[in-house]
CSV table of C-alpha atoms in Angstrom, one decimal:
chain,number,residue,atom,x,y,z
A,1,UNK,CA,0.0,0.0,0.0
A,2,UNK,CA,1.3,3.5,-0.8
A,3,UNK,CA,2.5,5.4,2.1
A,4,UNK,CA,1.1,8.9,2.4
A,5,UNK,CA,3.5,11.8,2.5
A,6,UNK,CA,3.4,14.3,5.3
A,7,UNK,CA,1.6,16.9,3.2
A,8,UNK,CA,-0.8,14.9,0.9
A,9,UNK,CA,-2.6,11.7,0.6
A,10,UNK,CA,-3.3,9.7,-2.5
A,11,UNK,CA,-6.8,8.8,-3.5
A,12,UNK,CA,-6.2,5.1,-2.8
A,13,UNK,CA,-4.8,5.8,0.7
A,14,UNK,CA,-7.7,8.1,1.4
A,15,UNK,CA,-10.0,5.2,0.3
A,16,UNK,CA,-8.2,2.8,2.7
A,17,UNK,CA,-8.6,5.3,5.5
A,18,UNK,CA,-12.3,5.7,4.8
A,19,UNK,CA,-12.8,1.9,5.0
A,20,UNK,CA,-10.9,1.6,8.3
A,21,UNK,CA,-12.6,4.6,9.8
A,22,UNK,CA,-15.9,3.1,8.5
A,23,UNK,CA,-15.3,0.0,10.5
A,24,UNK,CA,-14.7,1.8,13.8
A,25,UNK,CA,-17.6,4.1,13.0
A,26,UNK,CA,-19.7,0.9,12.6
A,27,UNK,CA,-18.5,-0.5,16.0
A,28,UNK,CA,-19.3,2.8,17.8
A,29,UNK,CA,-22.7,3.3,16.2
A,30,UNK,CA,-23.6,-0.3,16.8
A,31,UNK,CA,-23.1,0.1,20.6
A,32,UNK,CA,-24.8,3.5,20.7
A,33,UNK,CA,-27.9,2.4,18.8
A,34,UNK,CA,-28.3,-0.5,21.1
A,35,UNK,CA,-27.9,1.7,24.2
A,36,UNK,CA,-30.8,4.0,23.1
A,37,UNK,CA,-33.0,0.9,22.4
A,38,UNK,CA,-32.4,-0.7,25.8
A,39,UNK,CA,-35.7,0.4,27.4
A,40,UNK,CA,-37.7,-0.9,24.4
A,41,UNK,CA,-35.8,-4.2,24.5
A,42,UNK,CA,-36.5,-4.5,28.3
A,43,UNK,CA,-40.3,-4.0,27.7
A,44,UNK,CA,-40.5,-6.4,24.8
A,45,UNK,CA,-38.3,-9.2,26.2
A,46,UNK,CA,-39.2,-8.6,29.9
A,47,UNK,CA,-35.6,-8.1,31.1
A,48,UNK,CA,-34.6,-6.9,34.6
A,49,UNK,CA,-32.2,-4.0,35.1
A,50,UNK,CA,-29.3,-6.4,35.6
A,51,UNK,CA,-30.2,-8.5,32.5
A,52,UNK,CA,-30.5,-5.3,30.6
A,53,UNK,CA,-27.0,-4.1,31.4
A,54,UNK,CA,-26.0,-7.7,30.5
A,55,UNK,CA,-26.9,-7.0,26.9
A,56,UNK,CA,-24.2,-4.4,26.9
A,57,UNK,CA,-21.7,-6.3,29.0
A,58,UNK,CA,-22.0,-9.5,27.0
A,59,UNK,CA,-20.6,-7.6,24.1
A,60,UNK,CA,-17.9,-6.1,26.3
A,61,UNK,CA,-16.9,-9.6,27.6
A,62,UNK,CA,-16.4,-10.9,24.1
A,63,UNK,CA,-14.7,-7.8,22.9
A,64,UNK,CA,-12.4,-7.3,25.8
A,65,UNK,CA,-11.7,-11.0,26.3
A,66,UNK,CA,-10.5,-11.6,22.8
A,67,UNK,CA,-8.9,-8.3,21.9
A,68,UNK,CA,-5.3,-9.2,22.7
A,69,UNK,CA,-5.7,-12.6,20.9
A,70,UNK,CA,-7.2,-10.6,18.0
A,71,UNK,CA,-4.2,-8.3,17.9
A,72,UNK,CA,-1.8,-11.2,17.9
A,73,UNK,CA,-3.7,-13.0,15.2
A,74,UNK,CA,-3.6,-9.9,13.0
A,75,UNK,CA,0.2,-9.8,13.4
A,76,UNK,CA,0.6,-13.5,12.7
A,77,UNK,CA,-2.0,-14.3,10.1
A,78,UNK,CA,-2.2,-11.0,8.3
A,79,UNK,CA,-4.1,-7.8,9.1
A,80,UNK,CA,-6.2,-7.8,5.9
A,81,UNK,CA,-7.2,-11.4,6.3
A,82,UNK,CA,-8.3,-10.9,9.9
A,83,UNK,CA,-10.1,-7.7,9.1
A,84,UNK,CA,-12.2,-9.2,6.3
A,85,UNK,CA,-13.0,-12.5,8.0
A,86,UNK,CA,-14.2,-10.9,11.2
A,87,UNK,CA,-16.1,-8.2,9.4
A,88,UNK,CA,-18.2,-11.0,8.0
A,89,UNK,CA,-18.7,-12.6,11.4
A,90,UNK,CA,-19.7,-9.2,12.8
A,91,UNK,CA,-22.2,-8.8,10.0
A,92,UNK,CA,-23.8,-12.2,10.5
A,93,UNK,CA,-24.2,-12.1,14.3
A,94,UNK,CA,-25.3,-8.4,14.4
A,95,UNK,CA,-28.2,-9.5,12.1
A,96,UNK,CA,-29.0,-12.6,14.2
A,97,UNK,CA,-29.4,-10.3,17.3
A,98,UNK,CA,-32.4,-8.7,15.5
A,99,UNK,CA,-34.2,-12.1,15.5
A,100,UNK,CA,-33.9,-12.7,19.2
A,101,UNK,CA,-37.1,-13.6,21.0
A,102,UNK,CA,-35.5,-14.5,24.4
A,103,UNK,CA,-33.0,-12.7,26.6
A,104,UNK,CA,-30.4,-15.5,26.3
A,105,UNK,CA,-30.6,-15.4,22.5
A,106,UNK,CA,-29.7,-11.7,22.5
A,107,UNK,CA,-26.9,-12.2,25.0
A,108,UNK,CA,-25.4,-14.9,22.9
A,109,UNK,CA,-25.6,-12.8,19.7
A,110,UNK,CA,-24.0,-9.9,21.4
A,111,UNK,CA,-21.2,-12.0,22.9
A,112,UNK,CA,-20.2,-13.4,19.5
A,113,UNK,CA,-20.5,-9.9,17.9
A,114,UNK,CA,-18.2,-8.7,20.6
A,115,UNK,CA,-15.7,-11.4,19.8
A,116,UNK,CA,-15.8,-10.4,16.2
A,117,UNK,CA,-15.1,-6.8,17.2
A,118,UNK,CA,-12.2,-8.0,19.3
A,119,UNK,CA,-10.5,-9.4,16.2
A,120,UNK,CA,-11.7,-6.7,13.8
A,121,UNK,CA,-10.6,-3.6,15.7
A,122,UNK,CA,-6.9,-4.3,16.4
A,123,UNK,CA,-6.6,-5.5,12.8
A,124,UNK,CA,-8.0,-2.1,11.7
A,125,UNK,CA,-5.7,-0.1,13.9
A,126,UNK,CA,-2.6,-2.1,12.9
A,127,UNK,CA,-3.5,-1.6,9.2
A,128,UNK,CA,-3.4,2.2,9.9
A,129,UNK,CA,-0.2,2.1,11.9
A,130,UNK,CA,1.6,-0.1,9.4
A,131,UNK,CA,0.3,1.7,6.4
A,132,UNK,CA,1.1,5.2,7.4
A,133,UNK,CA,4.6,6.3,8.3
A,134,UNK,CA,5.2,7.0,12.0
A,135,UNK,CA,5.0,10.7,12.6
A,136,UNK,CA,2.7,13.3,10.9
A,137,UNK,CA,0.9,11.0,8.5
A,138,UNK,CA,0.2,8.3,11.1
A,139,UNK,CA,-0.8,10.7,13.8
A,140,UNK,CA,-3.2,12.5,11.4
A,141,UNK,CA,-4.7,9.1,10.4
A,142,UNK,CA,-5.1,8.0,14.0
A,143,UNK,CA,-6.8,11.2,15.0
A,144,UNK,CA,-9.2,10.9,12.1
A,145,UNK,CA,-9.7,7.2,13.1
A,146,UNK,CA,-10.5,8.2,16.6
A,147,UNK,CA,-12.9,10.9,15.5
A,148,UNK,CA,-14.7,8.3,13.4
A,149,UNK,CA,-15.2,6.0,16.3
A,150,UNK,CA,-16.5,8.8,18.5
A,151,UNK,CA,-18.7,10.1,15.7
A,152,UNK,CA,-20.1,6.7,15.3
A,153,UNK,CA,-21.1,6.6,18.9
A,154,UNK,CA,-22.5,10.1,18.9
A,155,UNK,CA,-24.5,9.8,15.7
A,156,UNK,CA,-25.5,6.3,16.6
A,157,UNK,CA,-27.5,7.7,19.5
A,158,UNK,CA,-29.7,9.6,17.0
A,159,UNK,CA,-29.9,6.8,14.5
A,160,UNK,CA,-30.8,4.4,17.4
A,161,UNK,CA,-33.7,6.7,18.3
A,162,UNK,CA,-35.0,6.8,14.8
A,163,UNK,CA,-34.7,3.1,14.3
A,164,UNK,CA,-36.2,2.2,17.7
A,165,UNK,CA,-39.3,4.3,16.7
A,166,UNK,CA,-39.8,1.8,13.9
A,167,UNK,CA,-38.8,-1.2,16.0
A,168,UNK,CA,-35.8,-2.0,18.2
A,169,UNK,CA,-34.8,-4.9,16.0
A,170,UNK,CA,-33.7,-2.4,13.3
A,171,UNK,CA,-30.8,-1.3,15.5
A,172,UNK,CA,-29.3,-4.8,14.8
A,173,UNK,CA,-30.3,-4.9,11.1
A,174,UNK,CA,-28.8,-1.4,10.2
A,175,UNK,CA,-25.2,-2.4,11.0
A,176,UNK,CA,-25.6,-5.4,8.7
A,177,UNK,CA,-26.1,-2.9,5.8
A,178,UNK,CA,-23.2,-0.8,6.8
A,179,UNK,CA,-20.9,-3.8,7.2
A,180,UNK,CA,-21.9,-5.1,3.8
A,181,UNK,CA,-20.9,-1.8,2.1
A,182,UNK,CA,-17.6,-1.8,4.0
A,183,UNK,CA,-16.9,-5.3,3.0
A,184,UNK,CA,-17.5,-4.5,-0.7
A,185,UNK,CA,-15.1,-1.6,-0.5
A,186,UNK,CA,-12.5,-3.3,1.6
A,187,UNK,CA,-11.9,-6.3,-0.7
A,188,UNK,CA,-10.4,-4.3,-3.6
A,189,UNK,CA,-8.9,-1.5,-1.5
A,190,UNK,CA,-7.1,-3.2,1.3
A,191,UNK,CA,-3.7,-4.9,0.8
A,192,UNK,CA,-1.5,-6.6,3.3
A,193,UNK,CA,1.2,-4.2,4.5
A,194,UNK,CA,4.8,-5.2,4.5
A,195,UNK,CA,6.2,-6.5,7.8
A,196,UNK,CA,9.6,-6.8,9.4
A,197,UNK,CA,9.8,-10.5,9.2
A,198,UNK,CA,9.0,-11.1,12.9
A,199,UNK,CA,5.5,-12.4,12.7
A,200,UNK,CA,6.2,-15.4,14.7
A,201,UNK,CA,3.6,-17.9,15.9
A,202,UNK,CA,0.2,-17.4,17.5
A,203,UNK,CA,1.2,-19.5,20.6
A,204,UNK,CA,-2.1,-21.3,21.1
A,205,UNK,CA,-1.6,-22.3,24.7
A,206,UNK,CA,-0.5,-18.8,25.8
A,207,UNK,CA,-3.3,-17.2,23.7
A,208,UNK,CA,-6.0,-19.4,25.3
A,209,UNK,CA,-4.6,-18.8,28.8
A,210,UNK,CA,-4.6,-15.0,28.3
A,211,UNK,CA,-8.0,-15.1,26.6
A,212,UNK,CA,-9.5,-17.1,29.5
A,213,UNK,CA,-8.1,-14.7,31.9
A,214,UNK,CA,-9.5,-11.7,30.1
A,215,UNK,CA,-12.9,-13.3,29.7
A,216,UNK,CA,-13.0,-14.1,33.5
A,217,UNK,CA,-11.9,-10.5,34.3
A,218,UNK,CA,-14.7,-9.1,32.2
A,219,UNK,CA,-17.2,-11.5,33.6
A,220,UNK,CA,-16.1,-10.8,37.2
A,221,UNK,CA,-16.6,-7.1,36.6
A,222,UNK,CA,-20.1,-7.6,35.3
A,223,UNK,CA,-21.0,-9.5,38.5
A,224,UNK,CA,-19.9,-6.6,40.6
A,225,UNK,CA,-23.1,-4.8,39.7
A,226,UNK,CA,-24.9,-7.4,41.9
A,227,UNK,CA,-22.3,-7.6,44.5
A,228,UNK,CA,-24.9,-8.0,47.3
A,229,UNK,CA,-26.1,-11.2,45.6
A,230,UNK,CA,-23.1,-12.4,43.6
A,231,UNK,CA,-20.1,-11.0,45.6
A,232,UNK,CA,-18.5,-14.4,46.2
A,233,UNK,CA,-18.8,-15.4,42.5
A,234,UNK,CA,-17.4,-12.1,41.4
A,235,UNK,CA,-14.4,-12.5,43.7
A,236,UNK,CA,-13.9,-16.0,42.6
A,237,UNK,CA,-13.9,-15.1,38.9
A,238,UNK,CA,-11.5,-12.2,39.5
A,239,UNK,CA,-9.1,-14.4,41.6
A,240,UNK,CA,-9.1,-17.1,38.9
A,241,UNK,CA,-8.5,-14.6,36.2
A,242,UNK,CA,-5.5,-13.2,38.2
A,243,UNK,CA,-4.1,-16.7,38.7
A,244,UNK,CA,-4.4,-17.4,34.9
A,245,UNK,CA,-2.7,-14.1,34.2
A,246,UNK,CA,0.2,-15.0,36.5
A,247,UNK,CA,0.5,-18.4,34.7
A,248,UNK,CA,0.6,-16.5,31.4
A,249,UNK,CA,3.2,-14.1,32.6
A,250,UNK,CA,5.5,-16.8,33.9
A,251,UNK,CA,5.2,-18.8,30.7
A,252,UNK,CA,5.9,-15.7,28.6
A,253,UNK,CA,9.3,-15.2,30.4
A,254,UNK,CA,10.4,-18.6,29.0
A,255,UNK,CA,8.7,-18.4,25.6
A,256,UNK,CA,11.1,-18.0,22.6
A,257,UNK,CA,8.4,-16.0,20.8
A,258,UNK,CA,6.2,-14.4,23.5
A,259,UNK,CA,2.6,-13.2,22.7
A,260,UNK,CA,3.5,-9.9,24.2
A,261,UNK,CA,7.1,-9.0,23.7
A,262,UNK,CA,8.9,-7.5,26.7
A,263,UNK,CA,10.0,-4.6,24.5
A,264,UNK,CA,6.4,-3.6,23.9
A,265,UNK,CA,5.7,-3.2,27.6
A,266,UNK,CA,8.7,-0.9,27.9
A,267,UNK,CA,7.3,1.5,25.3
A,268,UNK,CA,7.1,5.0,26.9
A,269,UNK,CA,3.7,6.0,28.1
A,270,UNK,CA,2.1,2.7,27.1
A,271,UNK,CA,0.9,1.8,30.6
A,272,UNK,CA,-0.4,5.3,31.4
A,273,UNK,CA,-2.3,5.5,28.1
A,274,UNK,CA,-4.0,2.1,28.7
A,275,UNK,CA,-5.0,2.8,32.3
A,276,UNK,CA,-6.3,6.2,31.2
A,277,UNK,CA,-8.3,4.6,28.4
A,278,UNK,CA,-9.9,2.2,30.9
A,279,UNK,CA,-11.0,5.1,33.2
A,280,UNK,CA,-12.1,7.2,30.3
A,281,UNK,CA,-14.3,4.5,28.8
A,282,UNK,CA,-15.7,3.5,32.2
A,283,UNK,CA,-16.7,7.1,32.9
A,284,UNK,CA,-18.6,7.5,29.6
A,285,UNK,CA,-20.3,4.2,29.4
A,286,UNK,CA,-21.4,4.3,33.0
A,287,UNK,CA,-22.8,7.8,32.5
A,288,UNK,CA,-24.5,7.1,29.2
A,289,UNK,CA,-26.3,4.0,30.7
A,290,UNK,CA,-27.5,6.1,33.6
A,291,UNK,CA,-28.6,9.0,31.4
A,292,UNK,CA,-30.6,6.7,29.1
A,293,UNK,CA,-32.5,5.4,32.1
A,294,UNK,CA,-33.0,8.9,33.4
A,295,UNK,CA,-34.4,10.3,30.2
A,296,UNK,CA,-36.6,7.4,29.1
A,297,UNK,CA,-37.7,5.8,32.3
A,298,UNK,CA,-37.9,8.8,34.7
A,299,UNK,CA,-38.7,11.6,32.2
A,300,UNK,CA,-40.7,9.5,29.7
A,301,UNK,CA,-38.7,10.6,26.7
A,302,UNK,CA,-38.9,8.6,23.5
A,303,UNK,CA,-35.7,6.9,22.1
A,304,UNK,CA,-35.6,9.6,19.3
A,305,UNK,CA,-35.8,12.4,21.9
A,306,UNK,CA,-33.1,10.7,23.9
A,307,UNK,CA,-30.8,10.4,20.9
A,308,UNK,CA,-31.4,14.0,19.8
A,309,UNK,CA,-30.7,15.2,23.3
A,310,UNK,CA,-27.2,13.6,23.1
A,311,UNK,CA,-26.5,14.9,19.6
A,312,UNK,CA,-24.4,17.7,20.9
A,313,UNK,CA,-21.8,15.1,21.9
A,314,UNK,CA,-21.1,14.8,18.2
A,315,UNK,CA,-19.0,18.0,18.5
A,316,UNK,CA,-16.1,15.6,18.5
A,317,UNK,CA,-16.8,15.0,14.7
A,318,UNK,CA,-15.7,18.6,14.0
A,319,UNK,CA,-13.2,19.2,16.8
A,320,UNK,CA,-11.2,15.9,16.7
A,321,UNK,CA,-9.6,16.3,13.3
A,322,UNK,CA,-9.2,20.1,13.5
A,323,UNK,CA,-8.7,21.3,17.1
A,324,UNK,CA,-7.1,18.3,18.6
A,325,UNK,CA,-4.0,18.2,16.3
A,326,UNK,CA,-3.3,21.9,17.0
A,327,UNK,CA,-3.6,21.5,20.7
A,328,UNK,CA,-1.4,18.4,20.8
A,329,UNK,CA,1.2,20.2,18.7
A,330,UNK,CA,1.3,23.1,21.2
A,331,UNK,CA,0.8,21.4,24.5
A,332,UNK,CA,1.7,17.7,24.0
A,333,UNK,CA,-0.4,14.6,24.0
A,334,UNK,CA,-0.6,14.1,27.8
A,335,UNK,CA,-1.7,17.6,28.6
A,336,UNK,CA,-4.4,17.5,25.9
A,337,UNK,CA,-5.8,14.2,27.2
A,338,UNK,CA,-5.8,15.5,30.8
A,339,UNK,CA,-7.6,18.6,29.6
A,340,UNK,CA,-10.2,16.6,27.9
A,341,UNK,CA,-10.8,14.5,31.0
A,342,UNK,CA,-11.2,17.6,33.1
A,343,UNK,CA,-13.8,18.8,30.6
A,344,UNK,CA,-15.6,15.5,31.2
A,345,UNK,CA,-15.3,16.0,35.0
A,346,UNK,CA,-17.1,19.4,34.7
A,347,UNK,CA,-19.7,17.9,32.4
A,348,UNK,CA,-20.6,15.0,34.7
A,349,UNK,CA,-20.6,17.2,37.8
A,350,UNK,CA,-23.1,19.6,36.2
A,351,UNK,CA,-25.5,16.7,35.7
A,352,UNK,CA,-25.8,16.2,39.4
A,353,UNK,CA,-28.3,19.0,39.4
A,354,UNK,CA,-30.8,16.9,37.4
A,355,UNK,CA,-34.3,16.7,38.6
A,356,UNK,CA,-37.7,15.4,37.4
A,357,UNK,CA,-38.6,18.5,35.4
A,358,UNK,CA,-35.2,19.6,34.2
A,359,UNK,CA,-35.3,21.6,31.0
A,360,UNK,CA,-33.1,20.4,28.1
A,361,UNK,CA,-31.2,23.7,28.1
A,362,UNK,CA,-29.9,22.7,31.5
A,363,UNK,CA,-28.4,19.5,30.0
A,364,UNK,CA,-26.6,21.3,27.1
A,365,UNK,CA,-23.4,22.1,29.1
A,366,UNK,CA,-23.0,18.5,30.0
A,367,UNK,CA,-23.5,17.3,26.4
A,368,UNK,CA,-21.1,19.9,25.0
A,369,UNK,CA,-18.5,19.1,27.7
A,370,UNK,CA,-18.6,15.4,26.8
A,371,UNK,CA,-18.2,16.3,23.1
A,372,UNK,CA,-15.0,18.2,24.0
A,373,UNK,CA,-13.8,15.3,26.1
A,374,UNK,CA,-14.2,12.8,23.2
A,375,UNK,CA,-12.4,15.2,20.8
A,376,UNK,CA,-9.4,15.7,23.1
A,377,UNK,CA,-9.1,12.2,24.5
A,378,UNK,CA,-10.1,9.4,22.1
A,379,UNK,CA,-7.7,10.1,19.2
A,380,UNK,CA,-4.7,11.3,21.2
A,381,UNK,CA,-4.9,8.1,23.3
A,382,UNK,CA,-4.3,6.1,20.2
A,383,UNK,CA,-1.1,8.2,19.6
A,384,UNK,CA,0.1,7.8,23.2
A,385,UNK,CA,-0.5,4.0,23.1
A,386,UNK,CA,1.1,3.2,19.8
A,387,UNK,CA,3.9,5.8,19.5
A,388,UNK,CA,7.3,4.1,19.3
A,389,UNK,CA,5.9,0.6,19.0
A,390,UNK,CA,7.6,-1.7,16.4
A,391,UNK,CA,5.5,-2.5,13.3
A,392,UNK,CA,5.4,-6.2,14.2
A,393,UNK,CA,3.8,-5.3,17.6
A,394,UNK,CA,1.3,-2.8,16.3
A,395,UNK,CA,-1.6,-5.3,16.3
A,396,UNK,CA,-0.9,-6.3,20.0
A,397,UNK,CA,-0.5,-2.6,20.9
A,398,UNK,CA,-3.9,-1.8,19.3
A,399,UNK,CA,-5.4,-4.8,21.1
A,400,UNK,CA,-4.1,-3.6,24.4
A,401,UNK,CA,-5.6,-0.1,23.9
A,402,UNK,CA,-9.0,-1.5,22.9
A,403,UNK,CA,-8.9,-4.1,25.6
A,404,UNK,CA,-8.5,-1.2,28.1
A,405,UNK,CA,-11.4,0.6,26.5
A,406,UNK,CA,-13.7,-2.4,26.7
A,407,UNK,CA,-12.7,-3.4,30.2
A,408,UNK,CA,-13.3,0.2,31.2
A,409,UNK,CA,-16.8,0.0,29.7
A,410,UNK,CA,-17.5,-3.1,31.7
A,411,UNK,CA,-16.2,-1.6,34.9
A,412,UNK,CA,-18.0,1.6,34.4
A,413,UNK,CA,-21.4,0.0,33.7
A,414,UNK,CA,-21.0,-2.5,36.5
A,415,UNK,CA,-19.9,0.1,39.1
A,416,UNK,CA,-22.6,2.6,38.1
A,417,UNK,CA,-25.3,-0.1,38.3
A,418,UNK,CA,-24.0,-1.4,41.6
A,419,UNK,CA,-24.0,2.1,43.2
A,420,UNK,CA,-27.5,2.7,41.7
A,421,UNK,CA,-28.9,-0.5,43.1
A,422,UNK,CA,-27.3,0.0,46.5
A,423,UNK,CA,-28.5,3.6,46.7
A,424,UNK,CA,-32.1,2.6,45.7
A,425,UNK,CA,-32.3,-0.2,48.2
A,426,UNK,CA,-36.0,-1.0,48.9
A,427,UNK,CA,-37.2,2.5,48.1
A,428,UNK,CA,-39.6,3.1,45.3
A,429,UNK,CA,-40.9,6.1,43.3
A,430,UNK,CA,-39.4,8.6,40.9
A,431,UNK,CA,-37.7,10.7,43.6
A,432,UNK,CA,-35.9,7.6,44.9
A,433,UNK,CA,-34.9,6.5,41.4
A,434,UNK,CA,-33.5,10.0,40.8
A,435,UNK,CA,-31.5,10.0,44.0
A,436,UNK,CA,-30.0,6.6,43.1
A,437,UNK,CA,-29.0,7.9,39.6
A,438,UNK,CA,-27.4,11.0,41.2
A,439,UNK,CA,-25.4,8.8,43.5
A,440,UNK,CA,-24.3,6.5,40.7
A,441,UNK,CA,-23.0,9.5,38.6
A,442,UNK,CA,-20.3,9.7,41.3
A,443,UNK,CA,-18.7,6.8,39.5
A,444,UNK,CA,-17.9,8.6,36.2
A,445,UNK,CA,-16.8,11.7,38.2
A,446,UNK,CA,-14.2,9.6,40.1
A,447,UNK,CA,-13.1,7.8,36.9
A,448,UNK,CA,-12.3,10.9,34.9
A,449,UNK,CA,-10.5,12.5,37.9
A,450,UNK,CA,-8.3,9.5,38.3
A,451,UNK,CA,-7.7,9.3,34.5
A,452,UNK,CA,-6.4,12.9,34.5
A,453,UNK,CA,-4.0,12.1,37.3
A,454,UNK,CA,-2.7,9.0,35.7
A,455,UNK,CA,-2.0,10.5,32.3
A,456,UNK,CA,-0.4,13.6,33.9
A,457,UNK,CA,2.1,11.6,36.1
A,458,UNK,CA,2.4,8.6,33.7
A,459,UNK,CA,5.2,7.8,31.2
A,460,UNK,CA,6.9,10.4,29.1
A,461,UNK,CA,6.1,10.8,25.5
A,462,UNK,CA,8.0,8.7,22.9
A,463,UNK,CA,11.8,9.3,22.8
A,464,UNK,CA,11.7,11.9,25.6
A,465,UNK,CA,13.9,14.2,23.3
A,466,UNK,CA,13.3,17.9,23.6
A,467,UNK,CA,14.0,20.3,20.8
A,468,UNK,CA,13.8,24.1,20.7
A,469,UNK,CA,11.5,25.6,18.2
A,470,UNK,CA,12.0,29.4,18.0
A,471,UNK,CA,8.9,31.3,17.2
A,472,UNK,CA,8.0,34.9,17.6
A,473,UNK,CA,7.1,34.4,21.2
A,474,UNK,CA,10.3,32.7,22.0
A,475,UNK,CA,11.7,29.1,22.3
A,476,UNK,CA,9.1,26.4,22.7
A,477,UNK,CA,10.2,22.9,23.9
A,478,UNK,CA,8.4,20.0,22.4
A,479,UNK,CA,8.9,16.3,22.1
A,480,UNK,CA,9.5,14.5,18.8
A,481,UNK,CA,6.0,13.2,18.7
A,482,UNK,CA,4.6,16.6,19.4
A,483,UNK,CA,6.6,18.2,16.6
A,484,UNK,CA,5.4,15.6,14.1
A,485,UNK,CA,1.8,16.7,14.7
A,486,UNK,CA,2.5,20.0,13.0
A,487,UNK,CA,1.7,18.2,9.8
A,488,UNK,CA,-1.5,16.7,11.1
A,489,UNK,CA,-3.4,19.9,10.3
A,490,UNK,CA,-5.9,19.6,7.4
A,491,UNK,CA,-4.3,19.6,4.0
A,492,UNK,CA,-5.4,19.2,0.4
A,493,UNK,CA,-5.9,15.6,-0.8
A,494,UNK,CA,-4.0,14.9,-4.0
A,495,UNK,CA,-5.9,12.3,-6.0
A,496,UNK,CA,-2.8,11.4,-7.9
A,497,UNK,CA,-0.4,11.5,-5.0
A,498,UNK,CA,2.7,9.3,-5.6
A,499,UNK,CA,3.5,6.3,-3.6
A,500,UNK,CA,6.3,6.6,-1.2
A,501,UNK,CA,8.4,4.2,0.8
A,502,UNK,CA,6.9,1.8,3.3
A,503,UNK,CA,6.6,2.9,6.9
A,504,UNK,CA,9.8,2.2,8.8
A,505,UNK,CA,9.6,-0.4,11.6
A,506,UNK,CA,11.8,-0.8,14.6
């Protein structure tokens, strides 16, 4: 595949980016549309609140549990092959979810769809990071990619409302159509990028041990929302997951071709980026779940009204590819991410004022603040988590990042539900429900605050080198990765742009 230059992108490279961004847009919109449809699904299938959150967490368990295996499979078997194969699986099981007549059928369909996303997403990220040279071209592509995922979620809220008005099953059928279009475009456009000759083996035993650990971790987190009933089961699942993770780590120390190479874990800022991603996702998914219940079950809003109310969060569609690169260039990746999380902190805190007759105008600052948070956090996290990682490890690095995002979603939903249930207790009535939701909003508030602390004090940006850039206002110090973002600003697309050398790997 042709490598884009720092200043222009060929028509083919643009087409490839559209396909890959379309895939993450599909994943984001799929989750968002389902979230808006949850109350309608509960009514039709007769689900409890815990079973309802299980519709979301079943997907998260599959997604988070298989993400690292998916990243390794992309590195070993080929990114294009894995992307196409699992896009087909995603298409099939998303459609099957629309035919569910029992809760368990929907849970199974969502679990397998999550597994498909667990293989599809790291393949897509690694196709970007191995197809665009590290630096300006890759950073720009990653920010656009992150914006596409956030836009999919934001716009999916509105689409979910429209589709649920027709029938909740359409929130499962619509992704089938999108996936079919992407598949038709991906087959001729995507090519397998060159690699550095270190693909190695999948390592079935290690992969299965790690996957079992991840699934048990995700499952244990979902049980925490019913800690008063299933506390021992949750602790047991988490302890067993930890034991399997220890077994995996000990085996990796002796493995000639480890699943996660030691060098990857030493990448600057990798751990801080992944912990921050977990807290960021946990804050948003927990808040969005609570907000959907507040608007539809306490306020009586329709799914369409709920989706339109959240449309302002789509600010990230405009801000991510325009404002975020400029801010990262000037202030650095970590400061921009921290600033975005603090915007989320303000947004969540403002929602604590919610009452039973709150006007929509009072909600606007929260929705706008969340839009800013997405714009300043989602794309830059991808830069922080993959910067300086060798090409042969990009699939696993992408898998680590998305595993963190999915585990964060599971933790956020489970923690928010657990606090809500505990705060409600045996009380009944709208006022009691509202007080319980207010108490549960404390979960996303704590998460974004911790995330801002972690990314601020975490690992240094890639290379740690500082250079002086003399401007009219004086010398400005910036890291190598920050300087490279100068070329991330929007530029003209050249339809006949020449191919250039493959992206260097380390």
